[in-house]
mmCIF file of N, CA and C in Angstrom:
data_model
loop_
_atom_site.group_PDB
_atom_site.id
_atom_site.type_symbol
_atom_site.label_atom_id
_atom_site.label_comp_id
_atom_site.label_asym_id
_atom_site.label_seq_id
_atom_site.Cartn_x
_atom_site.Cartn_y
_atom_site.Cartn_z
ATOM 1 N N UNK A 30 1.125 -1.109 -0.128
ATOM 2 C CA UNK A 30 -0.045 0.173 0.322
ATOM 3 C C UNK A 30 0.779 1.184 0.017
ATOM 4 N N UNK A 31 1.956 1.220 0.779
ATOM 5 C CA UNK A 31 2.836 2.270 0.527
ATOM 6 C C UNK A 31 3.712 2.890 -0.903
ATOM 7 N N UNK A 32 3.712 1.939 -1.405
ATOM 8 C CA UNK A 32 4.006 2.157 -2.785
ATOM 9 C C UNK A 32 2.990 2.509 -3.860
ATOM 10 N N UNK A 33 1.759 2.400 -3.369
ATOM 11 C CA UNK A 33 0.863 2.614 -3.965
ATOM 12 C C UNK A 33 0.673 4.568 -3.884
ATOM 13 N N UNK A 34 1.121 4.658 -2.630
ATOM 14 C CA UNK A 34 1.010 6.647 -2.431
ATOM 15 C C UNK A 34 1.865 6.983 -2.799
ATOM 16 N N UNK A 35 3.379 6.140 -2.499
ATOM 17 C CA UNK A 35 4.439 6.679 -3.184
ATOM 18 C C UNK A 35 4.283 7.025 -4.873
ATOM 19 N N UNK A 36 3.489 6.348 -5.748
ATOM 20 C CA UNK A 36 3.776 5.991 -6.874
ATOM 21 C C UNK A 36 2.912 7.494 -7.400
ATOM 22 N N UNK A 37 1.828 7.945 -6.477
ATOM 23 C CA UNK A 37 0.653 8.648 -6.806
ATOM 24 C C UNK A 37 1.535 10.024 -6.321
ATOM 25 N N UNK A 38 2.391 9.868 -5.063
ATOM 26 C CA UNK A 38 2.664 11.408 -4.692
ATOM 27 C C UNK A 38 4.167 11.635 -5.833
ATOM 28 N N UNK A 39 4.566 10.839 -6.204
ATOM 29 C CA UNK A 39 5.972 11.309 -6.961
ATOM 30 C C UNK A 39 5.355 11.569 -8.610
ATOM 31 N N UNK A 40 3.992 10.417 -8.938
ATOM 32 C CA UNK A 40 3.585 11.510 -10.279
ATOM 33 C C UNK A 40 3.311 12.765 -10.189
ATOM 34 N N UNK A 41 2.465 13.150 -9.175
ATOM 35 C CA UNK A 41 1.766 14.107 -9.343
ATOM 36 C C UNK A 41 3.546 15.402 -8.821
ATOM 37 N N UNK A 42 4.149 15.189 -7.735
ATOM 38 C CA UNK A 42 5.599 15.661 -7.913
ATOM 39 C C UNK A 42 6.030 16.177 -9.076
ATOM 40 N N UNK A 43 6.095 14.846 -10.150
ATOM 41 C CA UNK A 43 6.776 15.116 -11.675
ATOM 42 C C UNK A 43 6.039 16.142 -12.036
ATOM 43 N N UNK A 44 4.620 15.888 -12.348
ATOM 44 C CA UNK A 44 4.047 16.951 -13.073
ATOM 45 C C UNK A 44 4.132 18.438 -12.789
ATOM 46 N N UNK A 45 4.202 18.439 -11.384
ATOM 47 C CA UNK A 45 4.351 19.792 -10.727
ATOM 48 C C UNK A 45 5.736 20.475 -11.384
ATOM 49 N N UNK A 46 6.802 19.314 -11.167
ATOM 50 C CA UNK A 46 8.286 20.164 -11.754
ATOM 51 C C UNK A 46 7.999 19.898 -13.288
ATOM 52 N N UNK A 47 7.162 19.657 -13.742
ATOM 53 C CA UNK A 47 7.364 19.719 -15.668
ATOM 54 C C UNK A 47 6.711 21.159 -15.510
ATOM 55 N N UNK A 48 5.690 21.477 -15.001
ATOM 56 C CA UNK A 48 4.921 23.051 -14.923
ATOM 57 C C UNK A 48 6.115 23.897 -14.901
ATOM 58 N N UNK A 49 6.843 23.705 -13.694
ATOM 59 C CA UNK A 49 8.068 24.638 -13.064
ATOM 60 C C UNK A 49 9.152 24.454 -13.995
ATOM 61 N N UNK A 50 9.051 23.330 -14.927
ATOM 62 C CA UNK A 50 9.829 23.491 -15.798
ATOM 63 C C UNK A 50 9.533 24.302 -16.707
ATOM 64 N N UNK A 51 8.174 24.776 -17.318
ATOM 65 C CA UNK A 51 7.929 25.131 -18.757
ATOM 66 C C UNK A 51 8.209 26.867 -18.410
ATOM 67 N N UNK A 52 8.034 27.030 -16.893
ATOM 68 C CA UNK A 52 8.435 28.422 -16.661
ATOM 69 C C UNK A 52 9.275 29.077 -16.936
ATOM 70 N N UNK A 53 10.001 28.160 -16.131
ATOM 71 C CA UNK A 53 11.847 28.348 -16.191
ATOM 72 C C UNK A 53 12.359 28.593 -17.868
ATOM 73 N N UNK A 54 11.637 27.778 -18.676
ATOM 74 C CA UNK A 54 12.286 27.856 -20.054
ATOM 75 C C UNK A 54 11.373 29.495 -20.284
ATOM 76 N N UNK A 55 10.289 29.466 -19.905
ATOM 77 C CA UNK A 55 10.077 31.167 -20.335
ATOM 78 C C UNK A 55 10.578 32.154 -19.755
ATOM 79 N N UNK A 56 11.112 31.905 -18.911
ATOM 80 C CA UNK A 56 12.444 32.876 -18.065
ATOM 81 C C UNK A 56 13.310 33.055 -18.904
ATOM 82 N N UNK A 57 13.544 31.997 -19.172
ATOM 83 C CA UNK A 57 15.073 31.781 -20.428
ATOM 84 C C UNK A 57 14.579 32.712 -21.238
ATOM 85 N N UNK A 58 13.940 32.831 -21.860
ATOM 86 C CA UNK A 58 13.282 33.266 -23.295
ATOM 87 C C UNK A 58 13.082 34.565 -22.674
ATOM 88 N N UNK A 59 11.853 35.087 -22.281
ATOM 89 C CA UNK A 59 11.719 36.204 -21.650
ATOM 90 C C UNK A 59 12.273 37.312 -21.123
ATOM 91 N N UNK A 60 13.157 36.332 -20.169
ATOM 92 C CA UNK A 60 14.146 37.162 -18.849
ATOM 93 C C UNK A 60 14.901 37.496 -19.240
ATOM 94 N N UNK A 61 15.760 36.717 -20.283
ATOM 95 C CA UNK A 61 17.126 36.744 -20.493
ATOM 96 C C UNK A 61 17.752 35.165 -20.711
ATOM 97 N N UNK A 62 18.963 35.006 -21.780
ATOM 98 C CA UNK A 62 19.371 34.019 -21.834
ATOM 99 C C UNK A 62 20.198 33.445 -20.507
ATOM 100 N N UNK A 63 20.540 33.767 -19.688
ATOM 101 C CA UNK A 63 21.077 33.475 -18.546
ATOM 102 C C UNK A 63 20.708 32.751 -17.514
ATOM 103 N N UNK A 64 19.007 32.466 -18.046
ATOM 104 C CA UNK A 64 18.317 31.546 -16.885
ATOM 105 C C UNK A 64 17.742 30.589 -17.198
ATOM 106 N N UNK A 65 18.397 30.135 -18.860
ATOM 107 C CA UNK A 65 18.219 28.927 -19.312
ATOM 108 C C UNK A 65 19.091 28.340 -18.221
ATOM 109 N N UNK A 66 20.262 28.733 -17.902
ATOM 110 C CA UNK A 66 20.623 27.394 -16.791
ATOM 111 C C UNK A 66 20.146 26.820 -15.553
ATOM 112 N N UNK A 67 19.188 27.551 -14.729
ATOM 113 C CA UNK A 67 17.942 27.548 -14.193
ATOM 114 C C UNK A 67 17.077 26.316 -15.078
ATOM 115 N N UNK A 68 16.853 26.610 -15.961
ATOM 116 C CA UNK A 68 16.204 25.541 -16.641
ATOM 117 C C UNK A 68 16.917 24.390 -16.535
ATOM 118 N N UNK A 69 18.046 24.347 -17.226
ATOM 119 C CA UNK A 69 18.616 23.245 -17.184
ATOM 120 C C UNK A 69 19.104 22.092 -16.273
ATOM 121 N N UNK A 70 18.949 22.994 -15.230
ATOM 122 C CA UNK A 70 19.625 22.594 -13.755
ATOM 123 C C UNK A 70 18.645 21.982 -13.303
ATOM 124 N N UNK A 71 17.590 22.639 -13.083
ATOM 125 C CA UNK A 71 16.538 21.965 -12.304
ATOM 126 C C UNK A 71 15.572 21.070 -13.051
ATOM 127 N N UNK A 72 16.068 20.090 -14.576
ATOM 128 C CA UNK A 72 15.722 19.308 -15.306
ATOM 129 C C UNK A 72 16.709 18.206 -15.060
ATOM 130 N N UNK A 73 17.712 18.743 -14.420
ATOM 131 C CA UNK A 73 18.696 17.469 -14.045
ATOM 132 C C UNK A 73 18.397 16.860 -12.799
ATOM 133 N N UNK A 74 17.355 18.095 -11.842
ATOM 134 C CA UNK A 74 17.357 17.498 -10.627
ATOM 135 C C UNK A 74 15.776 16.374 -10.757
ATOM 136 N N UNK A 75 15.257 17.093 -10.962
ATOM 137 C CA UNK A 75 13.757 15.939 -10.760
ATOM 138 C C UNK A 75 13.572 15.270 -11.791
ATOM 139 N N UNK A 76 14.311 14.779 -12.720
ATOM 140 C CA UNK A 76 14.520 13.943 -13.459
ATOM 141 C C UNK A 76 14.174 12.339 -12.881
ATOM 142 N N UNK A 77 14.482 12.310 -11.433
ATOM 143 C CA UNK A 77 14.886 10.922 -10.885
ATOM 144 C C UNK A 77 13.548 10.578 -10.173
ATOM 145 N N UNK A 78 12.813 11.465 -10.249
ATOM 146 C CA UNK A 78 11.621 11.293 -9.503
ATOM 147 C C UNK A 78 10.795 10.407 -10.843
ATOM 148 N N UNK A 79 10.880 9.556 -12.079
ATOM 149 C CA UNK A 79 10.994 9.011 -13.291
ATOM 150 C C UNK A 79 10.896 7.830 -12.700
ATOM 151 N N UNK A 80 12.772 7.585 -12.025
ATOM 152 C CA UNK A 80 13.219 6.075 -11.518
ATOM 153 C C UNK A 80 12.368 6.013 -10.739
ATOM 154 N N UNK A 81 12.067 6.845 -9.514
ATOM 155 C CA UNK A 81 11.253 6.479 -8.003
ATOM 156 C C UNK A 81 9.933 5.965 -8.974
ATOM 157 N N UNK A 82 9.391 5.986 -9.571
ATOM 158 C CA UNK A 82 8.111 6.257 -10.171
ATOM 159 C C UNK A 82 8.264 4.744 -10.298
ATOM 160 N N UNK A 83 8.871 4.125 -11.331
ATOM 161 C CA UNK A 83 9.447 2.871 -11.731
ATOM 162 C C UNK A 83 9.864 2.171 -10.717
ATOM 163 N N UNK A 84 10.453 2.273 -9.512
ATOM 164 C CA UNK A 84 11.101 1.518 -8.788
ATOM 165 C C UNK A 84 9.076 0.890 -7.753
ATOM 166 N N UNK A 85 8.372 2.382 -7.279
ATOM 167 C CA UNK A 85 7.341 1.839 -6.920
ATOM 168 C C UNK A 85 6.217 1.163 -7.415
ATOM 169 N N UNK A 86 6.520 1.199 -8.898
ATOM 170 C CA UNK A 86 5.003 0.764 -9.767
ATOM 171 C C UNK A 86 5.539 -0.922 -9.500
ATOM 172 N N UNK A 87 6.671 -0.964 -9.617
ATOM 173 C CA UNK A 87 7.909 -2.528 -9.134
ATOM 174 C C UNK A 87 7.510 -3.191 -8.204
ATOM 175 N N UNK A 88 7.627 -2.572 -6.999
ATOM 176 C CA UNK A 88 7.428 -2.996 -5.285
ATOM 177 C C UNK A 88 6.097 -2.841 -5.459
ATOM 178 N N UNK A 89 5.331 -1.727 -5.881
ATOM 179 C CA UNK A 89 3.965 -1.927 -5.445
ATOM 180 C C UNK A 89 3.083 -2.903 -6.047
ATOM 181 N N UNK A 90 3.692 -3.970 -7.236
ATOM 182 C CA UNK A 90 2.826 -4.681 -7.958
ATOM 183 C C UNK A 90 2.074 -4.127 -8.830
ATOM 184 N N UNK A 91 2.046 -2.563 -9.204
ATOM 185 C CA UNK A 91 1.056 -2.158 -9.792
ATOM 186 C C UNK A 91 0.261 -2.659 -11.102
ATOM 187 N N UNK A 92 1.191 -3.108 -11.524
ATOM 188 C CA UNK A 92 0.774 -3.979 -13.381
ATOM 189 C C UNK A 92 1.713 -3.074 -14.189
ATOM 190 N N UNK A 93 1.443 -3.909 -15.473
ATOM 191 C CA UNK A 93 2.668 -3.341 -16.664
ATOM 192 C C UNK A 93 2.231 -2.434 -17.438
ATOM 193 N N UNK A 94 1.134 -1.780 -16.618
ATOM 194 C CA UNK A 94 0.472 -0.549 -17.454
ATOM 195 C C UNK A 94 1.115 0.670 -17.121
ATOM 196 N N UNK A 95 1.995 0.643 -15.313
ATOM 197 C CA UNK A 95 1.771 1.665 -14.590
ATOM 198 C C UNK A 95 3.432 1.728 -14.655
ATOM 199 N N UNK A 96 3.701 0.459 -14.979
ATOM 200 C CA UNK A 96 5.078 0.416 -15.664
ATOM 201 C C UNK A 96 5.879 0.740 -16.641
ATOM 202 N N UNK A 97 4.840 0.527 -17.348
ATOM 203 C CA UNK A 97 5.220 1.022 -19.123
ATOM 204 C C UNK A 97 5.323 2.303 -19.227
ATOM 205 N N UNK A 98 4.335 3.099 -18.116
ATOM 206 C CA UNK A 98 4.048 4.666 -18.139
ATOM 207 C C UNK A 98 4.997 5.075 -17.491
ATOM 208 N N UNK A 99 5.893 4.594 -16.559
ATOM 209 C CA UNK A 99 6.839 4.840 -15.992
ATOM 210 C C UNK A 99 7.800 5.158 -16.238
ATOM 211 N N UNK A 100 8.593 3.939 -17.260
ATOM 212 C CA UNK A 100 9.106 3.549 -18.380
ATOM 213 C C UNK A 100 9.244 4.456 -19.707
ATOM 214 N N UNK A 101 8.457 4.806 -20.173
ATOM 215 C CA UNK A 101 8.005 5.985 -21.192
ATOM 216 C C UNK A 101 8.419 7.376 -20.403
ATOM 217 N N UNK A 102 8.057 7.484 -19.153
ATOM 218 C CA UNK A 102 8.651 8.743 -18.904
ATOM 219 C C UNK A 102 10.128 9.195 -19.270
ATOM 220 N N UNK A 103 11.002 7.770 -18.271
ATOM 221 C CA UNK A 103 12.252 8.249 -18.714
ATOM 222 C C UNK A 103 12.285 8.254 -19.473
ATOM 223 N N UNK A 104 12.519 7.428 -20.357
ATOM 224 C CA UNK A 104 12.964 7.439 -21.996
ATOM 225 C C UNK A 104 12.167 8.994 -22.559
ATOM 226 N N UNK A 105 10.938 9.725 -22.545
ATOM 227 C CA UNK A 105 10.922 10.776 -22.848
ATOM 228 C C UNK A 105 11.771 11.830 -22.097
ATOM 229 N N UNK A 106 11.670 11.610 -20.693
ATOM 230 C CA UNK A 106 12.682 12.832 -20.172
ATOM 231 C C UNK A 106 14.853 12.626 -20.701
ATOM 232 N N UNK A 107 14.939 11.449 -20.910
ATOM 233 C CA UNK A 107 16.101 11.376 -21.164
ATOM 234 C C UNK A 107 15.933 11.615 -22.958
ATOM 235 N N UNK A 108 15.629 11.436 -23.610
ATOM 236 C CA UNK A 108 15.097 12.205 -24.968
ATOM 237 C C UNK A 108 15.274 13.974 -24.864
ATOM 238 N N UNK A 109 14.922 14.600 -23.735
ATOM 239 C CA UNK A 109 14.939 15.727 -24.565
ATOM 240 C C UNK A 109 16.391 16.326 -23.556
ATOM 241 N N UNK A 110 17.322 15.542 -23.447
ATOM 242 C CA UNK A 110 18.561 15.895 -23.574
ATOM 243 C C UNK A 110 19.355 15.975 -24.741
ATOM 244 N N UNK A 111 18.729 14.921 -25.460
ATOM 245 C CA UNK A 111 19.355 14.163 -27.070
ATOM 246 C C UNK A 111 19.321 15.006 -27.653
ATOM 247 N N UNK A 112 18.145 16.005 -27.410
ATOM 248 C CA UNK A 112 17.717 16.779 -28.715
ATOM 249 C C UNK A 112 18.263 18.033 -28.371
ATOM 250 N N UNK A 113 18.728 18.730 -27.062
ATOM 251 C CA UNK A 113 19.588 19.863 -26.673
ATOM 252 C C UNK A 113 20.545 19.554 -27.372
ATOM 253 N N UNK A 114 21.037 18.110 -26.754
ATOM 254 C CA UNK A 114 22.808 17.785 -27.577
ATOM 255 C C UNK A 114 23.234 18.035 -29.116
ATOM 256 N N UNK A 115 21.792 17.847 -29.654
ATOM 257 C CA UNK A 115 21.909 18.049 -31.486
ATOM 258 C C UNK A 115 21.972 19.380 -32.164
ATOM 259 N N UNK A 116 21.711 20.110 -30.846
ATOM 260 C CA UNK A 116 21.440 21.111 -31.211
ATOM 261 C C UNK A 116 22.022 22.064 -32.559
ATOM 262 N N UNK A 117 23.379 22.123 -31.856
ATOM 263 C CA UNK A 117 24.552 22.356 -33.319
ATOM 264 C C UNK A 117 24.493 22.018 -34.453
ATOM 265 N N UNK A 118 24.069 20.573 -34.557
ATOM 266 C CA UNK A 118 24.401 19.467 -35.841
ATOM 267 C C UNK A 118 23.048 19.458 -36.534
ATOM 268 N N UNK A 119 21.889 19.521 -35.806
ATOM 269 C CA UNK A 119 20.784 18.933 -36.296
ATOM 270 C C UNK A 119 19.805 19.586 -35.896
ATOM 271 N N UNK A 120 20.144 21.173 -35.952
ATOM 272 C CA UNK A 120 18.741 21.999 -35.452
ATOM 273 C C UNK A 120 17.267 21.220 -35.670
ATOM 274 N N UNK A 121 17.063 21.069 -36.880
ATOM 275 C CA UNK A 121 15.731 20.600 -36.792
ATOM 276 C C UNK A 121 15.217 19.333 -36.034
ATOM 277 N N UNK A 122 16.168 18.392 -35.468
ATOM 278 C CA UNK A 122 16.012 17.501 -34.632
ATOM 279 C C UNK A 122 15.534 18.280 -33.139
ATOM 280 N N UNK A 123 16.709 19.169 -32.745
ATOM 281 C CA UNK A 123 16.757 19.875 -31.755
ATOM 282 C C UNK A 123 15.589 20.614 -31.289
ATOM 283 N N UNK A 124 14.911 21.311 -32.398
ATOM 284 C CA UNK A 124 14.021 21.635 -32.608
ATOM 285 C C UNK A 124 12.698 20.938 -31.877
ATOM 286 N N UNK A 125 12.503 19.868 -32.019
ATOM 287 C CA UNK A 125 11.506 18.451 -31.068
ATOM 288 C C UNK A 125 11.259 18.636 -29.878
ATOM 289 N N UNK A 126 12.534 19.234 -29.112
ATOM 290 C CA UNK A 126 12.806 19.449 -27.625
ATOM 291 C C UNK A 126 11.149 19.791 -27.067
ATOM 292 N N UNK A 127 10.551 21.155 -27.472
ATOM 293 C CA UNK A 127 9.078 21.255 -26.786
ATOM 294 C C UNK A 127 8.369 20.416 -27.171
ATOM 295 N N UNK A 128 8.048 20.212 -28.493
ATOM 296 C CA UNK A 128 7.311 18.706 -28.532
ATOM 297 C C UNK A 128 7.313 18.145 -27.902
ATOM 298 N N UNK A 129 8.674 17.257 -27.588
ATOM 299 C CA UNK A 129 8.889 15.978 -26.408
ATOM 300 C C UNK A 129 8.124 16.748 -25.360
ATOM 301 N N UNK A 130 8.576 18.095 -25.244
ATOM 302 C CA UNK A 130 8.231 18.446 -23.336
ATOM 303 C C UNK A 130 6.645 18.123 -23.295
ATOM 304 N N UNK A 131 5.784 18.864 -24.505
ATOM 305 C CA UNK A 131 4.723 18.516 -24.337
ATOM 306 C C UNK A 131 4.091 17.221 -24.036
ATOM 307 N N UNK A 132 4.923 16.116 -24.896
ATOM 308 C CA UNK A 132 4.583 14.514 -24.812
ATOM 309 C C UNK A 132 4.623 14.212 -23.641
ATOM 310 N N UNK A 133 6.077 14.957 -22.955
ATOM 311 C CA UNK A 133 6.048 14.731 -21.162
ATOM 312 C C UNK A 133 5.129 15.153 -20.242
ATOM 313 N N UNK A 134 4.624 16.393 -20.645
ATOM 314 C CA UNK A 134 3.760 16.423 -19.958
ATOM 315 C C UNK A 134 2.193 16.268 -20.189
ATOM 316 N N UNK A 135 1.528 15.821 -21.567
ATOM 317 C CA UNK A 135 0.459 14.627 -21.752
ATOM 318 C C UNK A 135 0.761 13.190 -20.528
ATOM 319 N N UNK A 136 1.990 12.924 -20.960
ATOM 320 C CA UNK A 136 1.825 11.658 -20.544
ATOM 321 C C UNK A 136 2.321 11.688 -18.903
ATOM 322 N N UNK A 137 2.576 12.681 -18.243
ATOM 323 C CA UNK A 137 3.005 12.729 -16.600
ATOM 324 C C UNK A 137 1.661 13.153 -16.344
ATOM 325 N N UNK A 138 0.605 13.589 -16.327
ATOM 326 C CA UNK A 138 -1.171 14.342 -16.179
ATOM 327 C C UNK A 138 -1.629 13.063 -16.265
ATOM 328 N N UNK A 139 -1.915 12.684 -17.326
ATOM 329 C CA UNK A 139 -2.348 11.482 -17.872
ATOM 330 C C UNK A 139 -2.257 10.494 -16.257
ATOM 331 N N UNK A 140 -0.922 9.860 -16.628
ATOM 332 C CA UNK A 140 -0.309 9.072 -15.066
ATOM 333 C C UNK A 140 -0.847 9.707 -13.617
ATOM 334 N N UNK A 141 -0.830 10.965 -13.624
ATOM 335 C CA UNK A 141 -0.996 11.472 -12.387
ATOM 336 C C UNK A 141 -2.967 11.211 -11.949
ATOM 337 N N UNK A 142 -3.585 11.601 -12.843
ATOM 338 C CA UNK A 142 -4.714 11.366 -12.995
ATOM 339 C C UNK A 142 -5.124 9.990 -12.079
ATOM 340 N N UNK A 143 -4.534 9.394 -13.658
ATOM 341 C CA UNK A 143 -4.928 8.089 -13.474
ATOM 342 C C UNK A 143 -4.707 7.029 -12.240
ATOM 343 N N UNK A 144 -3.424 7.483 -11.779
ATOM 344 C CA UNK A 144 -2.921 7.088 -10.557
ATOM 345 C C UNK A 144 -3.047 6.911 -9.409
ATOM 346 N N UNK A 145 -4.114 8.385 -9.050
ATOM 347 C CA UNK A 145 -5.769 8.405 -7.673
ATOM 348 C C UNK A 145 -5.943 7.227 -7.682
ATOM 349 N N UNK A 146 -7.033 6.381 -9.082
ATOM 350 C CA UNK A 146 -7.537 5.634 -8.801
ATOM 351 C C UNK A 146 -7.126 3.951 -7.920
ATOM 352 N N UNK A 147 -5.688 4.498 -8.051
ATOM 353 C CA UNK A 147 -4.636 2.955 -7.421
ATOM 354 C C UNK A 147 -4.950 2.912 -5.819
ATOM 355 N N UNK A 148 -5.363 4.494 -5.584
ATOM 356 C CA UNK A 148 -5.389 4.298 -4.307
ATOM 357 C C UNK A 148 -6.608 4.599 -3.577
ATOM 358 N N UNK A 149 -7.767 5.213 -4.031
ATOM 359 C CA UNK A 149 -8.904 5.085 -3.805
ATOM 360 C C UNK A 149 -9.613 3.536 -4.032
ATOM 361 N N UNK A 150 -9.172 2.993 -5.682
ATOM 362 C CA UNK A 150 -9.547 1.165 -5.142
ATOM 363 C C UNK A 150 -8.920 0.973 -4.044
ATOM 364 N N UNK A 151 -7.899 0.648 -3.632
ATOM 365 C CA UNK A 151 -7.222 0.416 -2.290
ATOM 366 C C UNK A 151 -7.902 0.983 -1.407
ATOM 367 N N UNK A 152 -8.660 2.053 -1.015
ATOM 368 C CA UNK A 152 -9.593 2.615 0.254
ATOM 369 C C UNK A 152 -10.179 1.740 0.131
ATOM 370 N N UNK A 153 -11.072 1.728 -0.904
ATOM 371 C CA UNK A 153 -12.521 1.611 -1.191
ATOM 372 C C UNK A 153 -12.235 -0.068 -1.067
ATOM 373 N N UNK A 154 -11.629 -0.918 -1.448
ATOM 374 C CA UNK A 154 -11.906 -2.436 -1.241
ATOM 375 C C UNK A 154 -12.415 -2.999 -0.216
ATOM 376 N N UNK A 155 -11.229 -2.198 1.256
ATOM 377 C CA UNK A 155 -11.858 -3.234 2.291
ATOM 378 C C UNK A 155 -13.586 -3.034 2.467
ATOM 379 N N UNK A 156 -14.046 -1.720 2.322
ATOM 380 C CA UNK A 156 -15.491 -1.494 2.872
ATOM 381 C C UNK A 156 -16.272 -1.820 1.677
ATOM 382 N N UNK A 157 -15.958 -2.435 0.764
ATOM 383 C CA UNK A 157 -16.813 -2.699 -0.306
ATOM 384 C C UNK A 157 -16.962 -4.338 -0.017
ATOM 385 N N UNK A 158 -15.645 -5.062 0.967
ATOM 386 C CA UNK A 158 -15.583 -6.345 1.630
ATOM 387 C C UNK A 158 -16.779 -6.636 2.776
ATOM 388 N N UNK A 159 -16.380 -5.672 3.093
ATOM 389 C CA UNK A 159 -17.166 -5.934 4.433
ATOM 390 C C UNK A 159 -18.921 -5.617 4.295
ATOM 391 N N UNK A 160 -18.800 -4.527 2.888
ATOM 392 C CA UNK A 160 -20.798 -4.597 2.523
ATOM 393 C C UNK A 160 -21.139 -6.086 2.397
ATOM 394 N N UNK A 161 -20.134 -6.643 1.797
ATOM 395 C CA UNK A 161 -20.474 -7.901 1.125
ATOM 396 C C UNK A 161 -20.865 -9.034 2.190
ATOM 397 N N UNK A 162 -20.053 -8.550 3.532
ATOM 398 C CA UNK A 162 -19.327 -9.758 4.200
ATOM 399 C C UNK A 162 -18.838 -10.825 3.794
ATOM 400 N N UNK A 163 -17.561 -10.208 3.258
ATOM 401 C CA UNK A 163 -16.394 -11.021 3.355
ATOM 402 C C UNK A 163 -15.061 -10.423 4.308
ATOM 403 N N UNK A 164 -14.331 -11.360 4.516
ATOM 404 C CA UNK A 164 -13.568 -11.411 5.034
ATOM 405 C C UNK A 164 -12.239 -10.945 4.538
ATOM 406 N N UNK A 165 -10.934 -9.839 4.978
ATOM 407 C CA UNK A 165 -10.328 -9.567 4.065
ATOM 408 C C UNK A 165 -9.186 -10.430 4.616
#
């Protein structure tokens, strides 16, 4: 049960960090390019949350769906650095960086919203069993 709560917490925290990361990118664009260092550094700081999600999904035996989504977020997150890394040699590929950020946000919000059902269903199961006269 602890792993389920950890997964939900990490998923929502990751989603919040993605929103902050978008703000930091905007700060780099509108308040001076020196602010891109903050955007970059913060991105490297919260990336570990995706690994935590994968571990929580495995330990909590949440199923293939949640493990797959966690792995997908790790992949998409790692891809962000690849896009930045090719900016000098393949600028058209590097331009996928903000598009991939949209994909990360979409997957992260889908996971965070969906993960709430993991906790809700687990919390409702004992009450439902009691109503049916089944002992857990």
